[in-house]
XYZ file of C-alpha atoms in Angstrom:
340
model
C 11.822 -26.773 -15.269
C 15.258 -27.924 -16.338
C 18.586 -26.402 -17.286
C 18.529 -27.238 -21.013
C 15.725 -28.373 -23.263
C 17.558 -30.246 -26.007
C 16.501 -32.044 -29.163
C 16.599 -35.847 -29.076
C 17.928 -35.949 -25.490
C 16.319 -38.581 -23.215
C 15.542 -36.238 -20.338
C 14.273 -33.515 -22.661
C 12.023 -35.963 -24.449
C 10.659 -37.055 -21.099
C 9.935 -33.412 -20.193
C 8.205 -32.775 -23.504
C 6.070 -35.922 -23.241
C 5.158 -35.049 -19.633
C 4.211 -31.546 -20.772
C 1.630 -32.899 -23.209
C 0.449 -35.604 -20.751
C -0.216 -33.029 -18.048
C -2.199 -30.986 -20.602
C -4.225 -34.106 -21.400
C -5.004 -34.400 -17.723
C -6.561 -30.898 -17.833
C -3.900 -28.872 -16.020
C -2.226 -25.718 -17.158
C 1.516 -26.310 -17.573
C 4.607 -24.731 -19.056
C 8.205 -25.716 -19.677
C 10.901 -23.337 -18.445
C 14.637 -23.735 -19.127
C 17.851 -21.691 -19.189
C 19.080 -23.099 -22.482
C 17.207 -24.516 -25.467
C 17.789 -26.139 -28.845
C 16.046 -24.045 -31.497
C 14.239 -27.134 -32.847
C 12.186 -27.335 -29.626
C 12.219 -23.646 -28.643
C 8.530 -23.198 -29.354
C 7.671 -25.428 -26.382
C 9.444 -23.479 -23.666
C 9.910 -20.137 -21.979
C 13.134 -18.732 -20.551
C 13.578 -19.567 -16.868
C 13.933 -15.848 -16.050
C 10.201 -15.521 -16.791
C 9.201 -18.142 -14.188
C 6.552 -16.807 -11.873
C 4.364 -18.958 -9.653
C 1.329 -18.782 -7.379
C 1.014 -20.566 -4.030
C -1.057 -23.377 -5.544
C 1.381 -24.124 -8.392
C 3.787 -27.068 -8.483
C 7.339 -26.878 -9.829
C 8.658 -30.170 -11.314
C 12.443 -29.901 -11.520
C 14.062 -32.514 -13.809
C 17.502 -32.991 -12.253
C 20.310 -34.979 -13.908
C 23.420 -33.060 -12.858
C 24.662 -29.738 -11.524
C 21.922 -27.197 -12.037
C 22.239 -23.522 -12.800
C 18.568 -22.656 -12.182
C 18.398 -23.211 -8.432
C 18.105 -19.453 -7.660
C 15.001 -19.232 -9.901
C 13.476 -22.261 -8.105
C 14.276 -20.904 -4.663
C 12.408 -17.673 -5.154
C 9.115 -19.495 -5.880
C 6.786 -19.954 -2.957
C 5.017 -23.156 -3.973
C 5.295 -26.960 -3.904
C 8.506 -28.271 -5.453
C 9.180 -31.775 -6.806
C 12.512 -33.148 -7.936
C 12.459 -35.842 -10.640
C 15.832 -37.454 -10.405
C 17.331 -38.806 -13.638
C 20.563 -39.881 -11.934
C 24.101 -38.615 -11.913
C 26.809 -40.967 -13.140
C 29.110 -41.878 -10.202
C 32.362 -39.886 -10.655
C 34.551 -43.017 -10.488
C 33.250 -44.042 -13.912
C 34.438 -40.810 -15.578
C 37.478 -38.571 -15.968
C 38.491 -34.978 -16.393
C 35.777 -32.327 -16.666
C 32.930 -34.850 -16.758
C 34.113 -36.361 -13.472
C 34.308 -32.952 -11.826
C 30.789 -32.045 -13.063
C 29.353 -35.204 -11.555
C 31.078 -34.441 -8.236
C 29.608 -30.935 -8.362
C 26.121 -32.345 -8.956
C 26.280 -34.723 -5.995
C 27.601 -31.928 -3.733
C 24.796 -29.675 -4.933
C 22.177 -32.307 -4.313
C 23.117 -32.388 -0.609
C 22.936 -28.575 -0.386
C 19.525 -28.197 -2.047
C 17.693 -31.276 -0.764
C 15.571 -29.255 1.704
C 14.201 -27.166 -1.161
C 11.918 -29.969 -2.382
C 8.709 -31.298 -0.914
C 8.757 -34.550 -2.903
C 11.248 -36.733 -4.696
C 10.530 -38.884 -7.756
C 12.787 -41.267 -9.698
C 12.187 -42.677 -13.152
C 13.308 -46.074 -11.731
C 13.448 -47.720 -8.358
C 17.236 -47.619 -8.681
C 17.269 -43.810 -8.853
C 15.195 -43.573 -5.626
C 17.611 -45.960 -3.940
C 20.478 -43.681 -5.096
C 18.845 -40.639 -3.507
C 18.268 -42.551 -0.250
C 21.865 -43.853 -0.204
C 23.152 -40.307 -0.799
C 21.069 -39.094 2.209
C 18.895 -36.840 0.028
C 15.549 -38.300 1.108
C 14.048 -41.206 3.068
C 11.523 -42.192 0.454
C 10.318 -41.343 -3.011
C 7.868 -42.310 -5.734
C 8.528 -43.916 -9.134
C 7.310 -42.340 -12.359
C 8.511 -44.292 -15.427
C 10.077 -42.408 -18.322
C 7.272 -41.250 -20.624
C 7.836 -42.607 -24.154
C 5.599 -41.591 -27.032
C 5.335 -44.884 -28.913
C 2.930 -43.246 -31.361
C 5.876 -41.351 -32.838
C 7.884 -44.541 -33.507
C 7.177 -46.056 -36.908
C 8.387 -49.661 -37.016
C 6.819 -50.525 -40.375
C 9.588 -50.506 -42.918
C 11.414 -53.091 -45.006
C 14.733 -54.216 -43.562
C 17.668 -53.101 -45.719
C 20.604 -55.012 -44.234
C 21.544 -58.626 -45.127
C 24.158 -59.013 -42.390
C 23.708 -59.834 -38.726
C 23.747 -56.474 -36.939
C 24.668 -55.826 -33.334
C 23.450 -52.464 -31.972
C 24.159 -50.177 -29.031
C 22.616 -46.725 -28.624
C 24.025 -44.266 -26.138
C 26.859 -41.817 -25.632
C 30.400 -43.205 -25.737
C 31.265 -42.852 -22.029
C 33.262 -44.955 -19.622
C 30.306 -46.157 -17.592
C 28.772 -47.642 -20.733
C 31.694 -50.100 -21.012
C 31.805 -49.918 -24.771
C 34.984 -52.041 -24.743
C 32.984 -54.946 -23.308
C 30.432 -54.660 -26.136
C 33.341 -54.770 -28.554
C 34.898 -57.780 -26.842
C 31.596 -59.673 -27.019
C 31.137 -58.722 -30.696
C 34.696 -59.744 -31.594
C 34.198 -63.085 -29.832
C 31.058 -63.693 -31.937
C 32.823 -62.535 -35.115
C 35.854 -64.760 -34.606
C 34.176 -67.937 -33.292
C 30.650 -67.966 -34.774
C 29.950 -65.727 -37.725
C 32.185 -63.190 -39.444
C 29.270 -61.839 -41.492
C 28.163 -59.480 -38.831
C 28.525 -55.826 -37.932
C 28.500 -53.708 -34.749
C 26.981 -50.258 -34.800
C 27.757 -47.962 -31.848
C 25.221 -45.157 -32.271
C 25.566 -42.003 -30.158
C 27.775 -39.059 -29.175
C 31.430 -40.171 -29.470
C 32.930 -36.822 -28.541
C 31.873 -36.953 -24.844
C 35.384 -38.177 -23.875
C 38.110 -37.860 -26.494
C 40.514 -39.905 -24.339
C 38.028 -42.806 -24.003
C 37.044 -42.775 -27.666
C 40.702 -42.803 -28.746
C 41.372 -45.691 -26.381
C 38.537 -47.638 -27.999
C 39.722 -46.873 -31.510
C 43.227 -48.090 -30.659
C 41.830 -51.225 -29.096
C 39.680 -51.985 -32.131
C 42.691 -51.745 -34.456
C 44.093 -54.922 -32.817
C 40.982 -56.972 -33.537
C 40.102 -59.244 -36.500
C 36.653 -57.676 -36.472
C 37.980 -54.105 -36.776
C 36.464 -53.418 -40.215
C 33.012 -54.478 -38.961
C 32.787 -52.036 -36.075
C 31.255 -48.618 -36.716
C 30.980 -45.475 -34.550
C 28.217 -43.319 -36.031
C 28.340 -40.345 -33.739
C 25.084 -38.468 -33.131
C 22.432 -39.283 -35.700
C 19.101 -37.849 -36.809
C 15.870 -39.366 -35.571
C 15.338 -40.868 -39.034
C 18.790 -42.479 -39.111
C 18.314 -43.741 -35.569
C 15.092 -45.414 -36.656
C 16.945 -47.123 -39.493
C 19.606 -48.490 -37.168
C 16.880 -49.972 -34.966
C 15.011 -51.377 -37.984
C 18.069 -53.161 -39.222
C 19.307 -54.448 -35.853
C 19.215 -58.199 -34.969
C 20.352 -57.918 -31.319
C 20.719 -54.976 -28.909
C 23.677 -55.239 -26.505
C 24.209 -53.223 -23.317
C 27.269 -53.858 -21.107
C 26.962 -50.672 -19.103
C 27.877 -50.751 -15.401
C 25.764 -47.748 -14.510
C 22.362 -46.812 -15.841
C 19.612 -44.725 -14.236
C 17.029 -46.077 -16.658
C 18.445 -46.740 -20.187
C 15.790 -45.677 -22.660
C 17.314 -47.557 -25.644
C 16.388 -50.842 -23.989
C 12.709 -49.907 -24.210
C 13.095 -48.483 -27.692
C 14.711 -51.742 -28.850
C 11.919 -53.759 -27.343
C 9.387 -51.637 -29.211
C 11.308 -52.332 -32.472
C 10.958 -56.053 -31.677
C 14.722 -56.493 -31.181
C 15.929 -59.100 -28.645
C 17.790 -57.311 -25.858
C 20.813 -58.603 -23.953
C 22.056 -56.468 -21.063
C 24.469 -56.702 -18.165
C 22.799 -56.541 -14.757
C 23.871 -53.163 -13.334
C 22.154 -50.046 -12.020
C 18.549 -49.762 -13.179
C 18.832 -52.424 -15.899
C 16.757 -55.048 -14.056
C 14.015 -52.477 -13.370
C 13.827 -51.359 -17.009
C 14.048 -54.913 -18.377
C 11.430 -56.264 -15.990
C 10.887 -60.019 -16.544
C 12.034 -59.815 -20.122
C 15.022 -59.863 -22.437
C 18.274 -61.598 -21.440
C 20.045 -60.253 -18.295
C 23.719 -61.247 -17.801
C 25.090 -61.473 -14.286
C 28.656 -61.893 -15.549
C 30.583 -60.984 -18.671
C 31.517 -64.392 -20.099
C 31.885 -63.478 -23.776
C 32.095 -67.056 -25.058
C 28.859 -68.012 -23.301
C 27.132 -64.782 -24.312
C 28.186 -65.259 -27.960
C 26.681 -68.774 -28.074
C 23.532 -67.434 -26.430
C 23.204 -64.752 -29.061
C 23.617 -67.259 -31.821
C 20.932 -69.461 -30.245
C 18.538 -66.490 -30.073
C 19.179 -65.460 -33.679
C 18.835 -68.976 -35.142
C 16.036 -70.441 -33.043
C 12.759 -68.736 -33.940
C 10.839 -70.223 -30.999
C 13.335 -68.779 -28.467
C 13.488 -65.450 -30.274
C 9.672 -65.180 -30.415
C 9.368 -66.033 -26.669
C 11.912 -63.298 -25.785
C 10.112 -60.710 -27.911
C 6.687 -61.733 -26.465
C 8.062 -61.210 -22.919
C 9.564 -57.878 -23.957
C 6.215 -56.782 -25.450
C 4.567 -57.652 -22.113
C 7.183 -55.545 -20.297
C 6.474 -52.615 -22.619
C 2.969 -52.300 -21.236
C 4.410 -50.720 -18.103
C 5.518 -47.809 -20.170
C 2.409 -47.289 -22.279
C 1.087 -43.758 -22.041
C -2.182 -44.658 -20.378
C -0.427 -46.544 -17.558
C 2.060 -43.722 -16.968
C -0.763 -41.181 -17.246
C -2.601 -42.783 -14.308
C 0.577 -42.843 -12.165
C 1.255 -39.160 -12.996
C -2.409 -38.185 -12.175
C -2.172 -39.834 -8.757
C 1.185 -38.157 -8.036
C -0.224 -34.735 -8.939
C -3.098 -35.322 -6.497
C -0.490 -36.228 -3.811
C 1.617 -33.140 -4.520
C -1.456 -30.938 -4.361
C -2.336 -31.875 -0.750
């Protein structure tokens, strides 16, 4: 169960992939939500139709203030919360900030409703413990369907392309990606582009601030906000990327890191939140934001094939943690635990 089953959303994709994985394990399962995108409507039923038996298990995917708590409360069965994290309010402003505060307040009110807590990273479990929601929890990695990702296509771009995928929100520190890119553009190679792919209407104030900041830079004509894109366009951005950059200061998991690794793109990310968990012993993790050093490091990666191949090999090894068969085994053992 979840509030909204969306199309292309990270949590919704995880729900859908879990739905099919549970079916593969031989269990009867159904997705229930209050809201739905018509493109995935065939996969779910309205939450008002939720009825359970004593031996059922409700898996509630929680990523912010939920409007389906009453429907969950009325069910007399085991209940599991999978926590996808709430962005700390200090990173946001306006309505988004208030919604995050509401979610954290709600968490404390409903914590006794659940028998088990699960995080899609060790960081998310630590967040729940620090908030006083639970004393312990299990980790179930995000379920990614790599079979749906086609990486076999001829590259179209002839420039060096920097890529970030994610909504344009304050916690993502988009300005720091831009600063790094501008440093590279001005000091190393002006034949490069930065693509910021994702929802840029989340915070009009923040987006406008970024646009005004970009206007001052020499690299301004090489920086592109794409807004939300189709799955096909997203694939093309990955296929034409040379380096993936993440400067976020709060992430509960960060799926684009794993997607980039699957597309064989070297990943460079700032060490915050769940980044170190998701990256594993792979990619390049920055412990500070020294743009001059990071720019030179990127140039080294892009021009030294041996270094680039070693980074990609390590990333491919990290990807194995998220392969369906590995996650399937973890999920199966968790279902056995929840059933006792």
